[in-house]
Short mmCIF file of C-alpha atoms in Angstrom, two decimals:
data_model
loop_
_atom_site.label_atom_id
_atom_site.label_comp_id
_atom_site.label_asym_id
_atom_site.label_seq_id
_atom_site.Cartn_x
_atom_site.Cartn_y
_atom_site.Cartn_z
CA MET S 1 24.22 94.16 -6.15
CA LYS S 2 21.11 94.69 -8.25
CA VAL S 3 18.95 91.66 -7.57
CA PHE S 4 15.94 90.60 -9.66
CA ILE S 5 13.67 88.03 -8.01
CA ILE S 6 11.10 86.12 -10.05
CA HIS S 7 8.61 84.92 -7.47
CA ALA S 8 6.09 82.21 -8.39
CA HIS S 9 3.65 81.05 -5.71
CA PRO S 10 -0.15 81.39 -5.61
CA GLU S 11 -0.29 82.04 -1.83
CA SER S 12 1.44 85.17 -0.57
CA GLN S 13 1.43 83.87 3.02
CA SER S 14 3.37 80.78 1.93
CA PHE S 15 6.88 79.86 3.01
CA ASN S 16 8.02 80.92 -0.47
CA GLY S 17 6.50 84.34 0.24
CA ALA S 18 8.34 84.54 3.55
CA LEU S 19 11.65 83.68 1.85
CA THR S 20 11.23 86.41 -0.77
CA ARG S 21 10.22 89.01 1.82
CA ALA S 22 13.24 88.06 3.97
CA ALA S 23 15.56 88.32 0.97
CA ILE S 24 14.25 91.75 0.03
CA ALA S 25 14.58 93.10 3.59
CA SER S 26 18.06 91.70 4.04
CA LEU S 27 19.36 92.92 0.68
CA VAL S 28 17.91 96.40 1.03
CA GLU S 29 19.24 96.76 4.55
CA ALA S 30 22.71 95.88 3.26
CA GLY S 31 22.48 98.60 0.62
CA HIS S 32 21.65 96.45 -2.39
CA GLU S 33 18.84 97.17 -4.85
CA VAL S 34 15.99 94.74 -5.47
CA LYS S 35 13.25 94.35 -8.07
CA VAL S 36 10.63 91.62 -7.79
CA SER S 37 8.31 90.18 -10.40
CA GLY S 38 5.61 88.43 -8.40
CA LEU S 39 4.10 86.46 -11.24
CA TYR S 40 0.82 85.53 -9.54
CA GLU S 41 0.43 89.04 -8.16
CA MET S 42 1.07 90.56 -11.64
CA GLY S 43 -1.35 88.15 -13.31
CA TRP S 44 1.49 87.06 -15.61
CA GLN S 45 0.21 85.38 -18.79
CA PRO S 46 2.50 82.39 -19.47
CA VAL S 47 1.23 81.15 -22.85
CA SER S 48 3.71 81.99 -25.61
CA GLY S 49 2.24 83.00 -28.95
CA ARG S 50 1.39 85.99 -31.15
CA ASP S 51 0.49 87.99 -28.03
CA ASN S 52 4.24 88.19 -27.29
CA PHE S 53 4.57 90.76 -30.05
CA THR S 54 3.23 94.04 -31.34
CA THR S 55 4.92 93.29 -34.67
CA VAL S 56 4.23 90.52 -37.19
CA LYS S 57 6.95 89.18 -39.46
CA ASP S 58 5.02 86.29 -41.02
CA PRO S 59 1.22 86.43 -40.69
CA SER S 60 0.70 83.08 -42.45
CA TYR S 61 2.89 80.87 -40.23
CA PHE S 62 3.83 81.49 -36.60
CA LYS S 63 7.46 80.67 -35.96
CA GLN S 64 8.30 82.09 -32.56
CA GLN S 65 12.06 82.50 -32.96
CA LEU S 66 11.61 84.29 -36.29
CA GLU S 67 9.12 86.67 -34.70
CA GLU S 68 11.49 87.21 -31.75
CA VAL S 69 14.41 88.16 -34.00
CA TYR S 70 12.14 90.54 -35.92
CA ALA S 71 10.74 92.06 -32.73
CA THR S 72 14.29 92.58 -31.46
CA GLU S 73 15.05 94.62 -34.60
CA GLN S 74 11.73 96.50 -34.58
CA ASN S 75 11.18 97.02 -30.85
CA GLY S 76 8.14 94.82 -31.25
CA PHE S 77 7.78 93.08 -27.89
CA ALA S 78 4.51 93.27 -25.96
CA PRO S 79 4.75 95.68 -22.99
CA ASP S 80 4.73 92.89 -20.38
CA ILE S 81 7.74 91.22 -22.02
CA GLN S 82 9.56 94.51 -22.64
CA ALA S 83 9.27 95.37 -18.93
CA GLU S 84 10.87 92.06 -17.93
CA LEU S 85 13.66 92.47 -20.49
CA GLU S 86 14.50 95.85 -18.96
CA LYS S 87 14.66 94.38 -15.45
CA LEU S 88 16.94 91.61 -16.75
CA ASP S 89 19.28 94.20 -18.29
CA TRP S 90 19.27 96.13 -15.03
CA CYS S 91 20.12 93.25 -12.70
CA ASP S 92 23.41 91.62 -11.68
CA VAL S 93 21.69 88.68 -10.00
CA LEU S 94 18.61 86.71 -11.01
CA ILE S 95 16.75 84.52 -8.50
CA PHE S 96 13.91 82.11 -9.27
CA GLN S 97 11.85 81.56 -6.10
CA PHE S 98 9.40 78.69 -6.53
CA PRO S 99 7.93 75.48 -5.17
CA LEU S 100 9.05 72.41 -7.15
CA TRP S 101 5.89 71.32 -8.98
CA TRP S 102 6.10 68.04 -10.86
CA PHE S 103 9.87 68.21 -10.66
CA GLY S 104 10.03 71.50 -12.49
CA LEU S 105 9.00 75.16 -12.61
CA PRO S 106 5.35 76.08 -11.99
CA ALA S 107 3.81 76.80 -15.42
CA ILE S 108 3.55 80.54 -14.69
CA LEU S 109 7.36 80.68 -14.25
CA LYS S 110 8.12 78.35 -17.16
CA GLY S 111 6.04 80.69 -19.29
CA TRP S 112 8.00 83.68 -18.05
CA VAL S 113 11.10 82.00 -19.49
CA ASP S 114 9.33 80.85 -22.68
CA ARG S 115 8.15 84.39 -23.43
CA VAL S 116 10.98 86.61 -22.08
CA PHE S 117 14.18 84.78 -23.10
CA VAL S 118 13.89 85.83 -26.74
CA MET S 119 16.05 84.86 -29.67
CA GLY S 120 17.77 87.91 -31.12
CA LYS S 121 18.20 90.00 -28.01
CA ILE S 122 18.99 87.24 -25.48
CA TYR S 123 20.51 84.40 -27.52
CA GLY S 124 21.45 83.34 -31.04
CA GLY S 125 24.31 84.02 -33.43
CA GLY S 126 26.89 82.40 -31.13
CA ALA S 127 25.64 84.04 -27.94
CA TRP S 128 25.06 81.11 -25.60
CA TYR S 129 26.61 79.31 -22.63
CA ASP S 130 29.87 80.98 -21.53
CA ASN S 131 29.54 83.39 -24.44
CA GLY S 132 25.95 84.15 -23.46
CA TYR S 133 24.20 87.52 -23.24
CA PHE S 134 24.20 87.57 -19.42
CA LYS S 135 27.90 86.71 -19.10
CA GLY S 136 29.25 88.02 -15.79
CA LYS S 137 25.84 87.93 -14.09
CA ARG S 138 24.77 85.31 -11.56
CA ALA S 139 21.60 83.30 -11.15
CA PHE S 140 20.22 80.67 -8.82
CA CYS S 141 17.09 78.80 -7.82
CA SER S 142 15.55 79.03 -4.36
CA VAL S 143 13.26 76.02 -4.18
CA THR S 144 10.88 74.41 -1.74
CA MET S 145 9.87 70.79 -2.21
CA GLY S 146 7.65 68.24 -0.54
CA GLY S 147 9.99 65.43 0.44
CA PRO S 148 13.06 64.93 2.63
CA ALA S 149 16.59 65.43 1.25
CA ALA S 150 17.32 61.68 1.09
CA MET S 151 14.46 61.24 -1.36
CA TYR S 152 16.18 63.71 -3.71
CA SER S 153 19.64 62.18 -3.40
CA GLU S 154 21.40 60.25 -6.15
CA SER S 155 19.97 56.96 -4.89
CA GLY S 156 16.70 58.52 -3.68
CA LEU S 157 13.25 57.60 -4.93
CA ASN S 158 12.67 60.92 -6.72
CA GLY S 159 16.16 61.12 -8.23
CA ASP S 160 19.05 63.50 -7.67
CA ILE S 161 17.87 67.10 -7.21
CA ASN S 162 20.84 68.26 -9.28
CA GLN S 163 19.66 66.11 -12.17
CA ILE S 164 16.10 67.36 -11.68
CA LEU S 165 17.26 71.00 -11.75
CA PHE S 166 19.71 70.45 -14.64
CA PRO S 167 17.24 71.64 -17.30
CA ILE S 168 16.81 74.89 -15.34
CA ASN S 169 20.37 75.50 -14.15
CA HIS S 170 22.13 74.40 -17.32
CA GLY S 171 19.35 74.68 -19.89
CA ILE S 172 17.93 78.07 -18.88
CA PHE S 173 20.44 80.02 -16.73
CA TYR S 174 23.72 78.79 -18.20
CA PHE S 175 22.35 78.68 -21.76
CA VAL S 176 21.97 82.48 -21.69
CA GLY S 177 25.33 83.06 -20.01
CA PHE S 178 24.67 83.30 -16.28
CA ASP S 179 27.13 81.92 -13.76
CA VAL S 180 24.86 79.45 -11.97
CA LEU S 181 25.08 79.23 -8.20
CA PRO S 182 24.04 76.14 -6.23
CA PRO S 183 20.32 76.11 -5.45
CA TYR S 184 18.98 77.06 -2.02
CA LEU S 185 16.76 74.14 -1.00
CA VAL S 186 14.11 73.78 1.68
CA HIS S 187 12.57 70.34 2.12
CA SER S 188 9.01 69.94 3.40
CA PRO S 189 8.61 73.40 4.96
CA VAL S 190 5.12 72.34 6.03
CA LYS S 191 6.68 69.74 8.36
CA LEU S 192 9.01 72.21 10.08
CA SER S 193 8.20 73.65 13.49
CA ASP S 194 7.66 77.41 13.71
CA SER S 195 11.12 77.92 15.13
CA GLU S 196 12.69 75.74 12.42
CA ARG S 197 10.87 77.75 9.78
CA GLN S 198 12.10 81.02 11.30
CA ALA S 199 15.63 79.62 11.35
CA ARG S 200 15.48 78.73 7.65
CA ILE S 201 14.11 82.17 6.78
CA ALA S 202 16.92 83.83 8.74
CA GLU S 203 19.44 81.53 7.06
CA TYR S 204 18.16 82.53 3.62
CA ALA S 205 18.30 86.23 4.53
CA LEU S 206 22.04 85.74 5.14
CA TYR S 207 22.46 83.39 2.18
CA VAL S 208 21.38 85.98 -0.39
CA LEU S 209 24.00 88.42 0.95
CA GLY S 210 26.71 85.91 0.03
CA THR S 211 25.62 85.69 -3.62
CA GLY S 212 28.62 87.66 -4.90
CA SER S 213 31.23 85.39 -3.30
CA ARG S 214 29.63 81.97 -3.77
CA ALA S 215 31.39 79.61 -6.22
CA PRO S 216 29.31 78.83 -9.33
CA ILE S 217 28.55 75.30 -10.53
CA GLU S 218 31.41 74.22 -12.83
CA TYR S 219 30.04 73.49 -16.26
CA LYS S 220 32.06 72.80 -19.38
CA ARG S 221 32.82 75.76 -21.62
CA LEU S 222 32.27 76.16 -25.37
CA ALA S 223 36.01 75.69 -25.89
CA ASP S 224 35.70 72.19 -24.41
CA TYR S 225 33.55 71.07 -27.39
CA ASN S 226 34.43 70.16 -30.95
CA ALA S 227 32.71 71.50 -34.08
CA ASN S 228 29.88 68.98 -33.63
CA PHE S 229 29.25 70.25 -30.07
CA VAL S 230 30.56 67.04 -28.53
CA ALA S 231 33.04 67.34 -25.66
CA ARG S 232 36.69 66.75 -26.53
CA PRO S 233 38.08 63.73 -24.65
CA ASP S 234 40.45 65.96 -22.64
CA GLY S 235 37.65 68.29 -21.52
CA LYS S 236 36.67 68.80 -17.91
CA SER S 237 33.73 66.84 -16.57
CA SER S 238 30.48 68.78 -16.31
CA MET I 1 -5.85 50.99 -27.74
CA LYS I 2 -7.48 54.16 -26.41
CA VAL I 3 -4.93 56.89 -27.02
CA PHE I 4 -5.02 60.36 -25.45
CA ILE I 5 -2.74 62.91 -27.11
CA ILE I 6 -1.92 66.19 -25.37
CA HIS I 7 -0.79 68.46 -28.16
CA ALA I 8 1.03 71.70 -27.36
CA HIS I 9 2.14 73.89 -30.26
CA PRO I 10 1.00 77.41 -31.17
CA GLU I 11 1.11 76.81 -34.95
CA SER I 12 -1.25 74.14 -36.32
CA GLN I 13 0.71 73.92 -39.59
CA SER I 14 3.88 73.03 -37.65
CA PHE I 15 5.76 69.75 -37.83
CA ASN I 16 4.29 68.94 -34.41
CA GLY I 17 0.85 69.42 -35.94
CA ALA I 18 1.73 67.08 -38.80
CA LEU I 19 2.94 64.41 -36.36
CA THR I 20 -0.28 64.53 -34.34
CA ARG I 21 -2.46 64.41 -37.46
CA ALA I 22 -0.45 61.44 -38.78
CA ALA I 23 -0.78 59.62 -35.44
CA ILE I 24 -4.54 60.14 -35.36
CA ALA I 25 -5.03 58.91 -38.94
CA SER I 26 -2.81 55.90 -38.43
CA LEU I 27 -4.37 54.86 -35.13
CA VAL I 28 -7.95 55.32 -36.31
CA GLU I 29 -7.28 53.39 -39.50
CA ALA I 30 -5.91 50.51 -37.41
CA GLY I 31 -9.10 50.45 -35.32
CA HIS I 32 -7.84 52.25 -32.24
CA GLU I 33 -9.66 55.14 -30.55
CA VAL I 34 -8.09 58.58 -30.13
CA LYS I 35 -8.86 61.69 -28.13
CA VAL I 36 -6.80 64.85 -28.49
CA SER I 37 -6.47 67.86 -26.21
CA GLY I 38 -4.97 70.55 -28.42
CA LEU I 39 -4.03 72.95 -25.67
CA TYR I 40 -3.54 76.05 -27.83
CA GLU I 41 -6.70 75.30 -29.81
CA MET I 42 -8.69 74.84 -26.55
CA GLY I 43 -7.28 78.04 -25.03
CA TRP I 44 -6.07 75.99 -22.07
CA GLN I 45 -5.40 78.12 -19.00
CA PRO I 46 -2.18 76.81 -17.40
CA VAL I 47 -1.97 78.87 -14.19
CA SER I 48 -2.77 76.75 -11.16
CA GLY I 49 -4.73 78.40 -8.36
CA ARG I 50 -8.23 78.79 -6.90
CA ASP I 51 -9.70 78.64 -10.43
CA ASN I 52 -8.92 74.91 -10.42
CA PHE I 53 -11.84 74.37 -8.06
CA THR I 54 -15.53 75.01 -7.63
CA THR I 55 -15.11 74.11 -3.94
CA VAL I 56 -13.13 75.89 -1.21
CA LYS I 57 -11.71 74.00 1.74
CA ASP I 58 -9.69 76.83 3.32
CA PRO I 59 -10.61 80.37 2.22
CA SER I 60 -7.87 81.99 4.32
CA TYR I 61 -4.85 80.13 2.98
CA PHE I 62 -4.51 78.50 -0.43
CA LYS I 63 -2.77 75.14 -0.19
CA GLN I 64 -3.25 73.45 -3.52
CA GLN I 65 -2.87 69.82 -2.44
CA LEU I 66 -5.35 70.31 0.42
CA GLU I 67 -7.88 71.81 -2.00
CA GLU I 68 -7.26 68.95 -4.46
CA VAL I 69 -7.96 66.29 -1.86
CA TYR I 70 -11.13 68.15 -0.83
CA ALA I 71 -12.24 68.58 -4.44
CA THR I 72 -11.69 64.86 -5.03
CA GLU I 73 -14.10 64.12 -2.15
CA GLN I 74 -16.62 66.79 -3.15
CA ASN I 75 -16.51 66.58 -6.95
CA GLY I 76 -15.15 70.09 -6.85
CA PHE I 77 -12.90 70.38 -9.88
CA ALA I 78 -13.43 73.14 -12.43
CA PRO I 79 -15.07 71.81 -15.63
CA ASP I 80 -11.89 72.16 -17.72
CA ILE I 81 -9.96 69.96 -15.25
CA GLN I 82 -12.81 67.47 -14.83
CA ALA I 83 -12.94 66.96 -18.60
CA GLU I 84 -9.23 66.13 -18.73
CA LEU I 85 -9.52 63.75 -15.75
CA GLU I 86 -12.23 61.84 -17.58
CA LYS I 87 -10.10 61.53 -20.72
CA LEU I 88 -7.21 60.26 -18.56
CA ASP I 89 -9.45 57.62 -17.01
CA TRP I 90 -10.65 56.61 -20.48
CA CYS I 91 -7.24 56.16 -22.08
CA ASP I 92 -4.74 53.27 -22.16
CA VAL I 93 -1.98 55.41 -23.66
CA LEU I 94 -0.98 59.03 -22.99
CA ILE I 95 1.19 60.94 -25.46
CA PHE I 96 2.70 64.40 -24.91
CA GLN I 97 3.41 66.01 -28.31
CA PHE I 98 5.51 69.15 -27.93
CA PRO I 99 8.52 71.17 -29.03
CA LEU I 100 11.29 71.19 -26.41
CA TRP I 101 11.26 74.78 -25.11
CA TRP I 102 14.03 75.73 -22.72
CA PHE I 103 14.76 72.05 -22.18
CA GLY I 104 11.29 71.34 -20.89
CA LEU I 105 7.56 71.42 -21.56
CA PRO I 106 5.99 74.54 -23.05
CA ALA I 107 4.26 76.37 -20.18
CA ILE I 108 0.78 75.55 -21.51
CA LEU I 109 1.59 71.82 -21.19
CA LYS I 110 3.40 72.15 -17.85
CA GLY I 111 0.27 73.88 -16.58
CA TRP I 112 -1.89 71.03 -17.86
CA VAL I 113 0.11 68.72 -15.57
CA ASP I 114 0.15 71.22 -12.68
CA ARG I 115 -3.64 71.54 -12.73
CA VAL I 116 -4.85 68.07 -13.82
CA PHE I 117 -2.59 65.65 -11.89
CA VAL I 118 -4.37 66.23 -8.61
CA MET I 119 -3.58 64.88 -5.19
CA GLY I 120 -6.40 62.70 -3.91
CA LYS I 121 -7.67 61.26 -7.16
CA ILE I 122 -4.34 60.83 -9.01
CA TYR I 123 -1.71 60.40 -6.29
CA GLY I 124 -1.19 60.37 -2.54
CA GLY I 125 -1.68 57.82 0.24
CA GLY I 126 0.89 55.43 -1.16
CA ALA I 127 -0.30 55.68 -4.77
CA TRP I 128 2.84 56.60 -6.70
CA TYR I 129 5.49 55.11 -8.99
CA ASP I 130 4.87 51.40 -9.63
CA ASN I 131 1.90 51.57 -7.25
CA GLY I 132 0.57 54.64 -9.05
CA TYR I 133 -2.99 55.41 -10.17
CA PHE I 134 -2.26 54.80 -13.87
CA LYS I 135 -0.56 51.43 -13.30
CA GLY I 136 -0.85 49.29 -16.42
CA LYS I 137 -1.17 52.29 -18.76
CA ARG I 138 1.59 53.58 -21.00
CA ALA I 139 2.89 57.08 -21.72
CA PHE I 140 5.58 58.68 -23.82
CA CYS I 141 6.86 62.00 -25.13
CA SER I 142 7.00 62.86 -28.83
CA VAL I 143 9.40 65.79 -29.00
CA THR I 144 10.91 68.09 -31.58
CA MET I 145 14.04 70.05 -30.75
CA GLY I 146 16.29 72.56 -32.41
CA GLY I 147 19.71 70.90 -32.43
CA PRO I 148 21.31 67.74 -33.84
CA ALA I 149 21.34 64.48 -31.87
CA ALA I 150 25.05 64.78 -30.99
CA MET I 151 24.34 68.03 -29.13
CA TYR I 152 21.90 66.11 -26.90
CA SER I 153 24.19 63.14 -26.26
CA GLU I 154 25.85 62.39 -22.93
CA SER I 155 28.93 64.41 -23.92
CA GLY I 156 26.97 66.93 -25.99
CA LEU I 157 26.81 70.67 -25.36
CA ASN I 158 23.15 70.64 -24.26
CA GLY I 159 23.43 67.52 -22.14
CA ASP I 160 21.92 64.04 -22.47
CA ILE I 161 18.31 64.16 -23.71
CA ASN I 162 17.47 61.35 -21.29
CA GLN I 163 18.67 63.52 -18.40
CA ILE I 164 16.76 66.51 -19.80
CA LEU I 165 13.55 64.46 -20.07
CA PHE I 166 14.03 62.71 -16.69
CA PRO I 167 11.79 65.20 -14.80
CA ILE I 168 9.00 64.47 -17.31
CA ASN I 169 9.47 60.72 -17.84
CA HIS I 170 10.26 59.82 -14.23
CA GLY I 171 8.84 62.82 -12.36
CA ILE I 172 5.50 63.13 -14.16
CA PHE I 173 4.65 59.90 -16.04
CA TYR I 174 6.25 57.31 -13.75
CA PHE I 175 5.33 59.21 -10.57
CA VAL I 176 1.64 58.59 -11.32
CA GLY I 177 2.17 54.98 -12.35
CA PHE I 178 2.54 54.95 -16.14
CA ASP I 179 4.93 52.56 -17.85
CA VAL I 180 7.14 55.09 -19.63
CA LEU I 181 8.16 54.32 -23.21
CA PRO I 182 11.27 55.80 -24.82
CA PRO I 183 10.63 59.25 -26.34
CA TYR I 184 10.13 59.72 -30.08
CA LEU I 185 12.62 62.44 -31.05
CA VAL I 186 12.91 64.62 -34.12
CA HIS I 187 15.94 66.91 -34.31
CA SER I 188 15.77 70.20 -36.22
CA PRO I 189 12.70 69.44 -38.34
CA VAL I 190 13.16 72.89 -39.92
CA LYS I 191 16.44 71.70 -41.46
CA LEU I 192 14.97 68.56 -43.03
CA SER I 193 14.09 68.44 -46.72
CA ASP I 194 10.43 67.95 -47.63
CA SER I 195 11.01 64.28 -48.39
CA GLU I 196 12.90 63.78 -45.12
CA ARG I 197 10.02 65.42 -43.24
CA GLN I 198 7.50 63.16 -44.98
CA ALA I 199 9.64 60.15 -44.09
CA ARG I 200 9.69 61.10 -40.40
CA ILE I 201 5.93 61.67 -40.39
CA ALA I 202 5.37 58.25 -41.98
CA GLU I 203 7.79 56.71 -39.48
CA TYR I 204 5.86 58.21 -36.56
CA ALA I 205 2.55 56.98 -38.00
CA LEU I 206 3.97 53.44 -37.76
CA TYR I 207 5.71 54.12 -34.43
CA VAL I 208 2.46 54.88 -32.58
CA LEU I 209 1.01 51.55 -33.74
CA GLY I 210 3.83 49.75 -31.88
CA THR I 211 3.05 51.41 -28.54
CA GLY I 212 1.60 48.26 -27.02
CA SER I 213 4.64 46.10 -27.67
CA ARG I 214 7.48 48.59 -27.02
CA ALA I 215 9.60 47.91 -23.92
CA PRO I 216 9.26 50.58 -21.20
CA ILE I 217 12.21 52.42 -19.64
CA GLU I 218 13.43 50.33 -16.68
CA TYR I 219 13.10 52.35 -13.50
CA LYS I 220 13.59 51.10 -9.98
CA ARG I 221 10.48 49.96 -8.14
CA LEU I 222 9.21 50.97 -4.69
CA ALA I 223 10.39 47.60 -3.34
CA ASP I 224 13.96 48.58 -4.28
CA TYR I 225 13.95 51.38 -1.67
CA ASN I 226 14.29 51.35 2.10
CA ALA I 227 12.00 53.14 4.55
CA ASN I 228 13.87 56.42 3.95
CA PHE I 229 13.23 56.13 0.19
CA VAL I 230 16.90 55.45 -0.52
CA ALA I 231 17.75 52.55 -2.85
CA ARG I 232 18.95 49.36 -1.19
CA PRO I 233 22.51 48.51 -2.25
CA ASP I 234 21.33 45.36 -4.03
CA GLY I 235 18.71 47.25 -6.07
CA LYS I 236 18.74 47.51 -9.82
CA SER I 237 20.22 50.62 -11.37
CA SER I 238 17.70 53.19 -12.56
#
């Protein structure tokens, strides 16, 4: 496997850091290849705007998708975006490693998606969902969060973690064609004992090796929808 | 009403820009007060880290929540964060005005939440949900998105917009105590005719005036949960 890890945590000594280092070591030892974009370490700039481009299609009105399509045609992406696009093309597996902040991606990682998943090259013109650009590749979230599992259950105070991650799993990964694997979750790492933490890190080191054989989340397919993008009554449940 | 609008769009001439300008004019004309944080216009820096603080609690390991609690005690927030905290304390109503990017907040707005909603002052120690810091205040999203309403329905291709906005409405607004009003949604503004666009802008100008009397989304309350933060069987549905 060629594995691309997007790592988003401001403290390299964090549990998130330990998970990414364990994944790299385990994958490399098993003969896989790994690239990592450590967003804090790279000083990634997450604000999407004219800086995304070296080209300008319309100088009087900034419409991002229009500029993205033009930059796709003209090779007009800023070097930081171009480098990420090349790593995405290279990989078979994409992993987002992050702490759940306000029930979503840290801004630095949301802005990696906002800037790198460009219309033209990555989606548009019928390329989306199971006909998406990354069809045949796999992606998943590896997430730490501050409360116990029960709090993130369907009847838990914070709501179902699968509902919370739906905009990422379905709206980001599946939208661009990835097969989406179940998330790897660690609850309240700060409350674990040292030996519990080591056990979870060892578990994750094994977990990443099973990426190729893990069953993806079953989402509906484009063929399950009518011309108005509403599911046909006989379609599978999502 | 004292209304605080967080506006997040890179193009001031956009439909989002027109909505915010219409809201301001309408509210001011009706005698309400308005403050606006135009995040792109301010050059808001959305990456959360040591720059959030003028104080340092632990120089050897960066744990954001620990630093936030310390900064709350020591008045140690960076000036850009302190200014937003003061506007939050001032307001009765908080509005997020944004285009739905990758089924969530643009990174610049996610990073406003990541940096400004600080543990200590804003949440923690039992202050959350219906016991939250902003109890009695109201908040809602005003969102533009690129597809028709059917595509964002429960059986639509993109998924239910209420599920997509759940991490924002429940996980951000309600978590810190706001009464959360239903979102104001505009689908595919780019496909509207000029007169349709003007009609939506006029509609929104009236909509914001009704903020005080609109019924909030009904979420469960802390009293509906047991000690493990799981809903009691006799609790209301969320």
